[in-house]
mmCIF file of C-alpha atoms in Angstrom:
data_model
loop_
_atom_site.group_PDB
_atom_site.id
_atom_site.type_symbol
_atom_site.label_atom_id
_atom_site.label_comp_id
_atom_site.label_asym_id
_atom_site.label_seq_id
_atom_site.Cartn_x
_atom_site.Cartn_y
_atom_site.Cartn_z
ATOM 1 C CA MET A 1 -11.551 -32.046 -80.339
ATOM 2 C CA THR A 2 -12.306 -35.935 -80.591
ATOM 3 C CA GLN A 3 -9.508 -36.555 -78.114
ATOM 4 C CA SER A 4 -10.942 -34.090 -75.617
ATOM 5 C CA ILE A 5 -14.372 -35.337 -75.624
ATOM 6 C CA HIS A 6 -13.126 -38.926 -75.211
ATOM 7 C CA SER A 7 -10.773 -38.117 -72.550
ATOM 8 C CA ALA A 8 -13.058 -36.176 -70.224
ATOM 9 C CA PRO A 9 -14.834 -39.285 -68.880
ATOM 10 C CA THR A 10 -11.736 -40.993 -68.341
ATOM 11 C CA GLN A 11 -10.187 -38.205 -66.308
ATOM 12 C CA ALA A 12 -13.584 -37.872 -64.090
ATOM 13 C CA ALA A 13 -13.655 -41.975 -63.602
ATOM 14 C CA PRO A 14 -11.165 -41.991 -60.655
ATOM 15 C CA ALA A 15 -12.518 -39.326 -58.983
ATOM 16 C CA THR A 16 -16.032 -40.786 -59.072
ATOM 17 C CA THR A 17 -14.703 -44.179 -57.884
ATOM 18 C CA VAL A 18 -12.623 -42.609 -54.884
ATOM 19 C CA ALA A 19 -16.055 -40.705 -53.699
ATOM 20 C CA LEU A 20 -17.894 -43.960 -54.140
ATOM 21 C CA ASN A 21 -15.482 -45.966 -51.858
ATOM 22 C CA THR A 22 -15.385 -43.167 -49.195
ATOM 23 C CA ALA A 23 -19.149 -43.387 -49.071
ATOM 24 C CA ALA A 24 -19.080 -47.005 -48.720
ATOM 25 C CA THR A 25 -16.525 -47.060 -46.122
ATOM 26 C CA SER A 26 -18.163 -44.189 -43.972
ATOM 27 C CA VAL A 27 -21.534 -46.073 -43.692
ATOM 28 C CA HIS A 28 -21.794 -48.875 -41.414
ATOM 29 C CA SER A 29 -24.533 -50.917 -40.089
ATOM 30 C CA PRO A 30 -25.501 -50.283 -36.286
ATOM 31 C CA GLY A 31 -24.900 -52.911 -33.802
ATOM 32 C CA LEU A 32 -27.386 -54.897 -31.554
ATOM 33 C CA TRP A 33 -27.227 -52.437 -28.691
ATOM 34 C CA ALA A 34 -27.735 -49.034 -30.630
ATOM 35 C CA LEU A 35 -30.840 -50.938 -32.742
ATOM 36 C CA ALA A 36 -32.126 -51.902 -29.348
ATOM 37 C CA TRP A 37 -31.781 -48.386 -27.764
ATOM 38 C CA ARG A 38 -33.389 -47.054 -30.974
ATOM 39 C CA ARG A 39 -36.263 -49.184 -30.829
ATOM 40 C CA LEU A 40 -36.661 -48.368 -27.055
ATOM 41 C CA ARG A 41 -36.583 -44.902 -27.495
ATOM 42 C CA ALA A 42 -39.292 -45.003 -30.119
ATOM 43 C CA ASP A 43 -41.661 -46.715 -27.305
ATOM 44 C CA HIS A 44 -43.010 -44.061 -25.181
ATOM 45 C CA VAL A 45 -44.714 -46.298 -22.867
ATOM 46 C CA ALA A 46 -41.172 -47.945 -22.150
ATOM 47 C CA MET A 47 -39.455 -44.641 -21.904
ATOM 48 C CA ALA A 48 -42.370 -43.591 -19.361
ATOM 49 C CA ALA A 49 -41.706 -46.757 -17.424
ATOM 50 C CA LEU A 50 -38.130 -46.200 -17.414
ATOM 51 C CA ALA A 51 -38.459 -42.587 -15.836
ATOM 52 C CA VAL A 52 -40.425 -44.223 -13.038
ATOM 53 C CA VAL A 53 -37.896 -46.675 -12.302
ATOM 54 C CA GLY A 54 -35.406 -43.896 -12.458
ATOM 55 C CA LEU A 55 -37.079 -41.883 -9.786
ATOM 56 C CA TYR A 56 -37.399 -44.866 -7.568
ATOM 57 C CA LEU A 57 -33.595 -45.316 -7.824
ATOM 58 C CA VAL A 58 -32.898 -41.665 -7.069
ATOM 59 C CA MET A 59 -35.284 -42.068 -4.037
ATOM 60 C CA LEU A 60 -33.080 -45.098 -3.050
ATOM 61 C CA ALA A 61 -29.771 -43.185 -3.380
ATOM 62 C CA LEU A 62 -31.187 -40.262 -1.130
ATOM 63 C CA SER A 63 -32.638 -42.575 1.398
ATOM 64 C CA ALA A 64 -29.470 -44.754 1.777
ATOM 65 C CA SER A 65 -27.370 -41.521 2.027
ATOM 66 C CA GLY A 66 -29.454 -39.922 4.819
ATOM 67 C CA LEU A 67 -30.809 -37.301 3.016
ATOM 68 C CA ILE A 68 -34.510 -38.112 3.064
ATOM 69 C CA ALA A 69 -36.483 -40.403 5.583
ATOM 70 C CA SER A 70 -33.487 -40.785 8.079
ATOM 71 C CA ASP A 71 -35.876 -39.912 10.876
ATOM 72 C CA TRP A 72 -38.713 -42.343 9.759
ATOM 73 C CA SER A 73 -38.519 -44.031 13.360
ATOM 74 C CA LYS A 74 -39.170 -40.925 15.106
ATOM 75 C CA GLU A 75 -42.773 -40.647 16.693
ATOM 76 C CA VAL A 76 -43.876 -37.426 15.114
ATOM 77 C CA GLY A 77 -47.835 -38.099 15.633
ATOM 78 C CA VAL A 78 -50.213 -39.553 17.570
ATOM 79 C CA ASN A 79 -51.298 -43.137 17.560
ATOM 80 C CA TYR A 80 -53.094 -43.958 14.165
ATOM 81 C CA ALA A 81 -53.146 -40.185 13.193
ATOM 82 C CA PRO A 82 -55.115 -39.995 10.115
ATOM 83 C CA PRO A 83 -54.314 -38.284 6.722
ATOM 84 C CA THR A 84 -54.417 -34.634 6.725
ATOM 85 C CA PHE A 85 -57.160 -34.628 4.073
ATOM 86 C CA MET A 86 -59.586 -36.634 6.470
ATOM 87 C CA GLY A 87 -58.907 -34.247 9.192
ATOM 88 C CA ALA A 88 -57.940 -34.967 12.979
ATOM 89 C CA GLN A 89 -59.737 -37.711 14.945
ATOM 90 C CA THR A 90 -62.567 -36.722 17.385
ATOM 91 C CA ASP A 91 -62.388 -37.050 21.082
ATOM 92 C CA ALA A 92 -64.503 -40.384 20.765
ATOM 93 C CA GLU A 93 -62.257 -41.710 18.030
ATOM 94 C CA ARG A 94 -59.023 -41.100 20.195
ATOM 95 C CA GLY A 95 -60.811 -42.302 23.336
ATOM 96 C CA PHE A 96 -60.180 -39.269 25.520
ATOM 97 C CA SER A 97 -61.370 -35.867 26.107
ATOM 98 C CA ASP A 98 -59.422 -32.508 25.468
ATOM 99 C CA ASN A 99 -57.757 -32.579 29.080
ATOM 100 C CA ASP A 100 -54.369 -33.529 29.542
ATOM 101 C CA ALA A 101 -55.276 -36.667 31.749
ATOM 102 C CA VAL A 102 -57.039 -39.492 29.929
ATOM 103 C CA VAL A 103 -60.651 -39.672 31.310
ATOM 104 C CA GLU A 104 -62.510 -42.753 30.646
ATOM 105 C CA ALA A 105 -66.068 -43.763 31.594
ATOM 106 C CA PRO A 106 -66.660 -46.010 34.537
ATOM 107 C CA PRO A 107 -67.079 -49.818 33.575
ATOM 108 C CA PRO A 108 -70.556 -50.861 33.860
ATOM 109 C CA GLU A 109 -71.210 -53.042 37.048
ATOM 110 C CA ASN A 110 -71.695 -56.543 36.961
ATOM 111 C CA PRO A 111 -74.928 -57.585 38.755
ATOM 112 C CA VAL A 112 -73.566 -60.887 39.841
ATOM 113 C CA ASP A 113 -70.134 -59.633 40.882
ATOM 114 C CA PRO A 114 -69.501 -60.854 44.302
ATOM 115 C CA LEU A 115 -67.196 -57.810 44.544
ATOM 116 C CA ARG A 116 -69.524 -55.266 43.545
ATOM 117 C CA ASP A 117 -70.422 -53.540 46.872
ATOM 118 C CA ILE A 118 -66.854 -53.394 47.915
ATOM 119 C CA LEU A 119 -65.691 -51.724 44.901
ATOM 120 C CA ARG A 120 -68.431 -49.323 45.114
ATOM 121 C CA ASP A 121 -67.557 -48.486 48.671
ATOM 122 C CA LEU A 122 -63.957 -47.939 47.507
ATOM 123 C CA ARG A 123 -64.952 -45.681 44.748
ATOM 124 C CA LYS A 124 -66.865 -43.383 47.333
ATOM 125 C CA SER A 125 -64.128 -43.518 49.963
ATOM 126 C CA GLY A 126 -61.378 -41.055 50.379
ATOM 127 C CA THR A 127 -60.806 -37.284 51.021
ATOM 128 C CA ALA A 128 -59.148 -34.633 49.588
ATOM 129 C CA ALA A 129 -55.829 -35.180 51.467
ATOM 130 C CA ALA A 130 -56.149 -38.856 50.775
ATOM 131 C CA PRO A 131 -57.867 -39.670 47.601
ATOM 132 C CA PRO A 132 -59.160 -43.087 46.700
ATOM 133 C CA PRO A 133 -56.842 -45.319 44.745
ATOM 134 C CA VAL A 134 -56.990 -45.597 41.180
ATOM 135 C CA ILE A 135 -59.266 -48.638 40.295
ATOM 136 C CA ALA A 136 -58.385 -49.734 36.707
ATOM 137 C CA ASN A 137 -61.051 -52.680 36.476
ATOM 138 C CA ASP A 138 -63.785 -54.333 38.552
ATOM 139 C CA TYR A 139 -61.328 -56.572 40.327
ATOM 140 C CA GLY A 140 -59.876 -54.079 42.539
ATOM 141 C CA ILE A 141 -56.523 -53.559 40.492
ATOM 142 C CA ALA A 142 -55.049 -50.225 41.226
ATOM 143 C CA ASP A 143 -52.937 -48.248 38.275
ATOM 144 C CA PRO A 144 -49.346 -48.597 39.521
ATOM 145 C CA LEU A 145 -48.358 -45.740 37.205
ATOM 146 C CA ALA A 146 -51.029 -43.464 38.340
ATOM 147 C CA ALA A 147 -49.030 -41.307 40.520
ATOM 148 C CA GLU A 148 -45.950 -40.914 38.029
ATOM 149 C CA MET A 149 -48.458 -39.930 35.130
ATOM 150 C CA ALA A 150 -49.916 -37.229 37.428
ATOM 151 C CA GLU A 151 -46.511 -35.880 38.045
ATOM 152 C CA ILE A 152 -45.516 -35.954 34.654
ATOM 153 C CA ARG A 153 -49.000 -34.333 33.460
ATOM 154 C CA ALA A 154 -48.463 -31.738 36.354
ATOM 155 C CA GLU A 155 -44.968 -30.865 35.031
ATOM 156 C CA LEU A 156 -46.168 -30.464 31.373
ATOM 157 C CA ALA A 157 -48.983 -28.293 32.303
ATOM 158 C CA LYS A 158 -46.167 -25.967 34.263
ATOM 159 C CA LYS A 159 -44.351 -25.672 31.071
ATOM 160 C CA GLY A 160 -47.534 -24.909 29.236
ATOM 161 C CA THR A 161 -47.307 -28.317 27.016
ATOM 162 C CA SER A 162 -50.376 -30.517 26.797
ATOM 163 C CA ALA A 163 -49.603 -34.347 26.797
ATOM 164 C CA THR A 164 -52.043 -34.799 24.007
ATOM 165 C CA LEU A 165 -50.491 -31.924 21.777
ATOM 166 C CA ILE A 166 -46.735 -33.144 21.767
ATOM 167 C CA ARG A 167 -47.450 -35.114 18.743
ATOM 168 C CA LYS A 168 -49.194 -33.845 15.720
ATOM 169 C CA GLN A 169 -52.737 -34.800 15.092
ATOM 170 C CA THR A 170 -52.820 -35.471 11.496
ATOM 171 C CA LEU A 171 -49.847 -36.262 9.015
ATOM 172 C CA PRO A 172 -49.887 -35.846 5.132
ATOM 173 C CA PHE A 173 -50.635 -39.598 4.798
ATOM 174 C CA GLY A 174 -51.206 -40.635 8.453
ATOM 175 C CA ALA A 175 -49.031 -42.530 10.821
ATOM 176 C CA ASP A 176 -49.007 -46.083 12.427
ATOM 177 C CA LYS A 177 -49.692 -47.259 15.765
ATOM 178 C CA TRP A 178 -46.366 -45.811 16.932
ATOM 179 C CA GLY A 179 -46.930 -42.596 15.375
ATOM 180 C CA HIS A 180 -44.302 -43.084 12.514
ATOM 181 C CA ASP A 181 -44.906 -41.065 9.390
ATOM 182 C CA ILE A 182 -46.281 -43.408 6.690
ATOM 183 C CA ILE A 183 -44.652 -41.309 3.973
ATOM 184 C CA LYS A 184 -41.029 -41.360 5.278
ATOM 185 C CA LYS A 185 -41.576 -45.097 6.359
ATOM 186 C CA THR A 186 -42.704 -46.033 3.071
ATOM 187 C CA ILE A 187 -39.615 -44.489 1.521
ATOM 188 C CA LYS A 188 -37.369 -46.354 3.930
ATOM 189 C CA GLY A 189 -39.368 -49.513 3.308
ATOM 190 C CA ALA A 190 -38.767 -48.913 -0.431
ATOM 191 C CA GLU A 191 -34.978 -48.739 0.006
ATOM 192 C CA THR A 192 -35.008 -52.252 1.623
ATOM 193 C CA SER A 193 -37.274 -53.728 -0.800
ATOM 194 C CA ILE A 194 -35.381 -52.459 -3.860
ATOM 195 C CA ILE A 195 -31.889 -53.290 -2.391
ATOM 196 C CA VAL A 196 -33.011 -56.735 -1.888
ATOM 197 C CA GLY A 197 -34.393 -57.139 -5.222
ATOM 198 C CA LEU A 198 -31.502 -55.620 -7.110
ATOM 199 C CA VAL A 199 -28.912 -57.500 -5.197
ATOM 200 C CA SER A 200 -30.604 -60.931 -5.277
ATOM 201 C CA ALA A 201 -31.184 -60.398 -8.861
ATOM 202 C CA LEU A 202 -27.506 -59.769 -9.498
ATOM 203 C CA LEU A 203 -26.664 -62.913 -7.562
ATOM 204 C CA ALA A 204 -29.133 -65.088 -9.132
ATOM 205 C CA VAL A 205 -28.216 -63.940 -12.768
ATOM 206 C CA ALA A 206 -24.588 -64.314 -12.170
ATOM 207 C CA LEU A 207 -24.808 -67.843 -10.885
ATOM 208 C CA GLY A 208 -27.275 -68.687 -13.589
ATOM 209 C CA THR A 209 -25.243 -67.351 -16.512
ATOM 210 C CA ILE A 210 -21.807 -68.982 -15.218
ATOM 211 C CA PHE A 211 -23.608 -72.348 -14.424
ATOM 212 C CA GLY A 212 -25.382 -72.213 -18.008
ATOM 213 C CA ALA A 213 -22.503 -71.244 -19.692
ATOM 214 C CA ILE A 214 -20.340 -74.215 -18.177
ATOM 215 C CA SER A 215 -23.112 -76.590 -18.730
ATOM 216 C CA GLY A 216 -24.056 -75.500 -22.281
ATOM 217 C CA TYR A 217 -20.211 -75.212 -23.397
ATOM 218 C CA PHE A 218 -18.749 -78.314 -22.279
ATOM 219 C CA GLY A 219 -21.578 -80.740 -22.188
ATOM 220 C CA GLY A 220 -21.175 -84.422 -21.403
ATOM 221 C CA TRP A 221 -20.985 -85.261 -17.734
ATOM 222 C CA ILE A 222 -20.763 -81.667 -16.720
ATOM 223 C CA ASP A 223 -24.176 -80.841 -18.325
ATOM 224 C CA ASP A 224 -25.571 -83.875 -16.545
ATOM 225 C CA ALA A 225 -24.408 -82.714 -13.015
ATOM 226 C CA PHE A 226 -25.908 -79.356 -13.575
ATOM 227 C CA ASN A 227 -29.131 -80.481 -15.080
ATOM 228 C CA TRP A 228 -29.387 -82.773 -11.842
ATOM 229 C CA PHE A 229 -29.006 -79.774 -9.611
ATOM 230 C CA TYR A 230 -31.589 -77.896 -11.587
ATOM 231 C CA SER A 231 -33.844 -80.534 -11.646
ATOM 232 C CA ILE A 232 -33.829 -80.473 -7.601
ATOM 233 C CA PHE A 233 -34.318 -76.772 -7.256
ATOM 234 C CA THR A 234 -37.326 -76.840 -9.879
ATOM 235 C CA SER A 235 -38.999 -79.916 -8.574
ATOM 236 C CA ILE A 236 -40.228 -77.745 -5.465
ATOM 237 C CA PRO A 237 -42.304 -74.989 -6.081
ATOM 238 C CA TYR A 238 -40.456 -71.863 -5.751
ATOM 239 C CA LEU A 239 -42.235 -70.019 -2.783
ATOM 240 C CA LEU A 240 -42.363 -73.270 -0.650
ATOM 241 C CA LEU A 241 -38.489 -73.719 -1.351
ATOM 242 C CA ILE A 242 -37.673 -70.136 -0.253
ATOM 243 C CA LEU A 243 -39.940 -70.289 2.862
ATOM 244 C CA ALA A 244 -38.437 -73.958 3.635
ATOM 245 C CA VAL A 245 -34.807 -72.534 3.419
ATOM 246 C CA ALA A 246 -35.842 -69.380 5.597
ATOM 247 C CA ALA A 247 -37.328 -71.453 8.251
ATOM 248 C CA VAL A 248 -34.177 -73.833 8.449
ATOM 249 C CA LEU A 249 -31.923 -71.234 8.579
ATOM 250 C CA GLN A 250 -33.815 -69.249 11.292
ATOM 251 C CA GLN A 251 -31.877 -66.006 10.278
ATOM 252 C CA LYS A 252 -33.599 -62.556 9.731
ATOM 253 C CA GLY A 253 -31.949 -59.708 7.855
ATOM 254 C CA VAL A 254 -31.243 -58.115 4.509
ATOM 255 C CA THR A 255 -28.255 -60.205 4.154
ATOM 256 C CA ALA A 256 -30.047 -63.499 4.568
ATOM 257 C CA ILE A 257 -32.867 -62.635 2.593
ATOM 258 C CA VAL A 258 -30.471 -61.904 -0.262
ATOM 259 C CA LEU A 259 -28.464 -65.224 -0.113
ATOM 260 C CA ILE A 260 -31.714 -67.081 0.072
ATOM 261 C CA LEU A 261 -33.483 -65.553 -2.827
ATOM 262 C CA GLY A 262 -30.223 -65.523 -4.781
ATOM 263 C CA LEU A 263 -29.112 -69.002 -4.337
ATOM 264 C CA THR A 264 -32.327 -70.396 -5.132
ATOM 265 C CA GLY A 265 -33.432 -68.131 -8.022
ATOM 266 C CA TRP A 266 -30.849 -68.992 -10.548
ATOM 267 C CA THR A 267 -32.771 -71.739 -12.408
ATOM 268 C CA GLY A 268 -34.620 -69.555 -14.996
ATOM 269 C CA THR A 269 -31.285 -67.926 -16.133
ATOM 270 C CA TYR A 270 -29.415 -71.224 -16.290
ATOM 271 C CA ARG A 271 -32.105 -72.812 -18.607
ATOM 272 C CA LEU A 272 -31.954 -69.858 -21.062
ATOM 273 C CA ILE A 273 -28.262 -69.411 -21.008
ATOM 274 C CA ARG A 274 -27.413 -73.252 -21.516
ATOM 275 C CA ALA A 275 -29.423 -73.192 -24.530
ATOM 276 C CA GLU A 276 -27.690 -70.144 -26.003
ATOM 277 C CA TYR A 277 -24.346 -71.686 -25.295
ATOM 278 C CA MET A 278 -25.290 -75.059 -26.954
ATOM 279 C CA LYS A 279 -26.562 -73.112 -29.941
ATOM 280 C CA HIS A 280 -23.506 -70.677 -30.109
ATOM 281 C CA LYS A 281 -20.555 -73.109 -29.351
ATOM 282 C CA SER A 282 -20.697 -74.931 -32.930
ATOM 283 C CA ARG A 283 -20.732 -71.402 -34.815
ATOM 284 C CA GLU A 284 -18.053 -70.386 -37.075
ATOM 285 C CA TYR A 285 -16.789 -67.427 -35.175
ATOM 286 C CA VAL A 286 -16.067 -69.978 -32.226
ATOM 287 C CA MET A 287 -14.399 -72.365 -34.528
ATOM 288 C CA ALA A 288 -12.067 -69.652 -35.620
ATOM 289 C CA ALA A 289 -11.350 -68.593 -32.016
ATOM 290 C CA ASP A 290 -10.525 -72.233 -31.105
ATOM 291 C CA ALA A 291 -8.325 -72.323 -34.381
ATOM 292 C CA ILE A 292 -6.311 -69.449 -33.402
ATOM 293 C CA GLY A 293 -5.583 -71.220 -30.033
ATOM 294 C CA ALA A 294 -8.140 -69.266 -27.658
ATOM 295 C CA SER A 295 -8.692 -70.809 -24.334
ATOM 296 C CA HIS A 296 -11.944 -72.020 -23.011
ATOM 297 C CA TRP A 297 -12.630 -69.138 -20.873
ATOM 298 C CA SER A 298 -12.029 -66.643 -23.753
ATOM 299 C CA LYS A 299 -14.243 -68.524 -25.945
ATOM 300 C CA MET A 300 -16.958 -68.867 -23.304
ATOM 301 C CA PHE A 301 -16.914 -65.132 -21.917
ATOM 302 C CA GLY A 302 -14.890 -63.167 -24.444
ATOM 303 C CA HIS A 303 -16.589 -64.655 -27.818
ATOM 304 C CA ILE A 304 -19.912 -66.227 -26.906
ATOM 305 C CA PHE A 305 -21.227 -64.157 -23.729
ATOM 306 C CA PRO A 306 -21.365 -60.666 -25.837
ATOM 307 C CA ASN A 307 -23.719 -62.483 -28.229
ATOM 308 C CA VAL A 308 -25.921 -63.727 -25.633
ATOM 309 C CA SER A 309 -25.621 -61.024 -22.882
ATOM 310 C CA HIS A 310 -28.918 -59.589 -23.863
ATOM 311 C CA VAL A 311 -30.730 -62.776 -22.422
ATOM 312 C CA SER A 312 -28.917 -62.243 -19.022
ATOM 313 C CA LEU A 313 -29.838 -58.381 -19.108
ATOM 314 C CA VAL A 314 -33.616 -59.301 -19.614
ATOM 315 C CA GLN A 315 -33.421 -62.092 -17.142
ATOM 316 C CA LEU A 316 -32.009 -59.494 -14.784
ATOM 317 C CA SER A 317 -34.920 -57.070 -14.942
ATOM 318 C CA ILE A 318 -37.574 -59.775 -14.579
ATOM 319 C CA SER A 319 -35.845 -61.264 -11.525
ATOM 320 C CA VAL A 320 -35.710 -57.856 -9.707
ATOM 321 C CA VAL A 321 -39.416 -57.763 -9.833
ATOM 322 C CA GLY A 322 -39.809 -61.423 -8.657
ATOM 323 C CA PHE A 323 -37.553 -60.968 -5.980
ATOM 324 C CA ILE A 324 -39.151 -57.863 -4.646
ATOM 325 C CA LYS A 325 -42.509 -59.585 -4.545
ATOM 326 C CA SER A 326 -40.658 -62.524 -2.595
ATOM 327 C CA GLU A 327 -39.177 -60.196 -0.203
ATOM 328 C CA VAL A 328 -42.470 -58.916 0.342
ATOM 329 C CA ILE A 329 -43.858 -62.256 1.079
ATOM 330 C CA LEU A 330 -41.233 -63.314 3.263
ATOM 331 C CA SER A 331 -41.344 -60.172 5.556
ATOM 332 C CA PHE A 332 -45.353 -60.662 5.537
ATOM 333 C CA LEU A 333 -44.982 -64.104 7.148
ATOM 334 C CA GLY A 334 -42.367 -63.261 9.612
ATOM 335 C CA PHE A 335 -39.266 -64.609 7.836
ATOM 336 C CA GLY A 336 -37.950 -61.435 6.355
ATOM 337 C CA VAL A 337 -36.367 -58.361 7.852
ATOM 338 C CA PRO A 338 -35.771 -58.115 11.928
ATOM 339 C CA VAL A 339 -37.664 -55.758 14.156
ATOM 340 C CA GLY A 340 -36.179 -52.259 13.900
ATOM 341 C CA VAL A 341 -35.896 -52.704 10.017
ATOM 342 C CA VAL A 342 -38.642 -51.621 7.791
ATOM 343 C CA SER A 343 -39.802 -52.784 4.371
ATOM 344 C CA TRP A 344 -42.936 -52.793 2.263
ATOM 345 C CA GLY A 345 -43.431 -56.605 3.492
ATOM 346 C CA SER A 346 -43.150 -55.523 7.211
ATOM 347 C CA MET A 347 -45.479 -52.679 6.637
ATOM 348 C CA LEU A 348 -48.059 -54.855 5.125
ATOM 349 C CA ASN A 349 -47.630 -57.235 8.059
ATOM 350 C CA GLU A 350 -48.569 -54.464 10.687
ATOM 351 C CA ALA A 351 -51.267 -53.242 8.211
ATOM 352 C CA GLN A 352 -53.458 -56.378 8.552
ATOM 353 C CA ASN A 353 -53.979 -55.755 12.206
ATOM 354 C CA GLU A 354 -54.748 -52.056 11.482
ATOM 355 C CA LEU A 355 -57.086 -52.698 9.020
ATOM 356 C CA ILE A 356 -59.384 -54.342 11.560
ATOM 357 C CA LEU A 357 -59.665 -50.985 13.508
ATOM 358 C CA GLY A 358 -60.284 -49.210 10.128
ATOM 359 C CA LYS A 359 -56.961 -47.550 9.608
ATOM 360 C CA TRP A 360 -56.078 -48.271 5.991
ATOM 361 C CA TRP A 361 -53.467 -45.814 5.234
ATOM 362 C CA GLN A 362 -50.200 -47.892 5.833
ATOM 363 C CA LEU A 363 -51.775 -50.715 3.827
ATOM 364 C CA ALA A 364 -52.632 -48.125 0.725
ATOM 365 C CA ALA A 365 -49.193 -46.613 1.002
ATOM 366 C CA ALA A 366 -47.028 -49.891 0.787
ATOM 367 C CA SER A 367 -49.285 -51.447 -1.609
ATOM 368 C CA ILE A 368 -49.591 -48.361 -3.929
ATOM 369 C CA ALA A 369 -45.915 -47.843 -3.778
ATOM 370 C CA MET A 370 -45.154 -51.371 -4.590
ATOM 371 C CA ALA A 371 -47.558 -51.607 -7.469
ATOM 372 C CA ILE A 372 -46.239 -48.613 -9.424
ATOM 373 C CA LEU A 373 -42.780 -49.764 -9.077
ATOM 374 C CA VAL A 374 -43.762 -53.502 -10.141
ATOM 375 C CA THR A 375 -45.725 -52.107 -12.937
ATOM 376 C CA ALA A 376 -43.064 -49.904 -14.387
ATOM 377 C CA PHE A 377 -40.380 -52.442 -14.056
ATOM 378 C CA SER A 378 -42.680 -55.128 -15.918
ATOM 379 C CA LEU A 379 -43.666 -52.720 -18.868
ATOM 380 C CA PHE A 380 -39.949 -51.501 -19.035
ATOM 381 C CA THR A 381 -38.979 -55.449 -19.097
ATOM 382 C CA ASP A 382 -41.160 -56.020 -21.770
ATOM 383 C CA ALA A 383 -40.099 -53.321 -23.947
ATOM 384 C CA LEU A 384 -36.459 -54.272 -23.186
ATOM 385 C CA ARG A 385 -37.029 -57.706 -24.365
ATOM 386 C CA ASP A 386 -38.681 -56.872 -27.746
ATOM 387 C CA ALA A 387 -35.964 -54.270 -28.277
ATOM 388 C CA LEU A 388 -33.322 -56.814 -27.967
ATOM 389 C CA ASP A 389 -34.689 -59.596 -29.852
ATOM 390 C CA PRO A 390 -32.374 -59.759 -32.836
ATOM 391 C CA LYS A 391 -35.182 -61.177 -35.241
ATOM 392 C CA LEU A 392 -37.017 -57.494 -34.898
ATOM 393 C CA LYS A 393 -35.799 -55.008 -37.649
#
């Protein structure tokens, strides 16, 4: 009886020990990226911003593949067609009547014009067989296309088509001075601006990461050389720097803008990555890698970089927003995309003249589209930076 009482705990002890060891081995702490994703999912504002950015990226893919906005340059509306919710323009706003031919009021006579009497006789002269010449102004200059335009209108009248009804009088969000649909133009402009922002940010962050890793890891005269280049680029205001480079190159196009922004925007990433490499190169895991004979390249990008990659990721998201703004500024000032390529910057450049005439819809479309993307990207970037902060628990 005594033996059975004392032997029961002894027999149960190995099973308890095995269970505890199994539980201990099955539980492990999550890594940096798992913790970051857990914090990010808990932030509802960040997830909403990520959804908006995802919608823009889907729109970019559809536009680049030609599934949407491929016919943005087609003249589907009348010049400055207003949005549908505003209604069609009146005859006075359009500058002509409901007839096929444009009917303009005769210009007022100048009381001191020496040709006043001659022009008056010319307007009164002519018969049904020989009509008087079409006078375009008070200096007796006849319209050289009057006969051709009359034939075109007559041909359209035979087909039952009116010259003023070929294009739509209104569009969902209006048209520009050429009759292009503003919605399709905004989508195509988003494709250009987002591609410039993404590719430029990838180039700038890649250069900044490589330069910062080399400078911070090796130090010495290599660090001094990179710091000298860094001081040159940061001594000039960034906006003036990209404008100066664009003016010197005199090259327009998406590739030129990407190179200008990418080759001048690496300084912020370089500064942060350099500091991280200077801090990590003396840590124990790097010394252990050096003890087993790892190469410099392996230690820089195989051991240290995974521990500082969150810095590059945050800088990438920050740079996308900055480069989209820079592309808009370059295109607005005439240094960006060439004629025939649309972007948000070129839309704003056209809209400044339209705004004088009271045609505000192109300015509103480009501004609203850019504001939504930039705001969503900024909110997501702030949340991502907080989620990747290793000091947070």
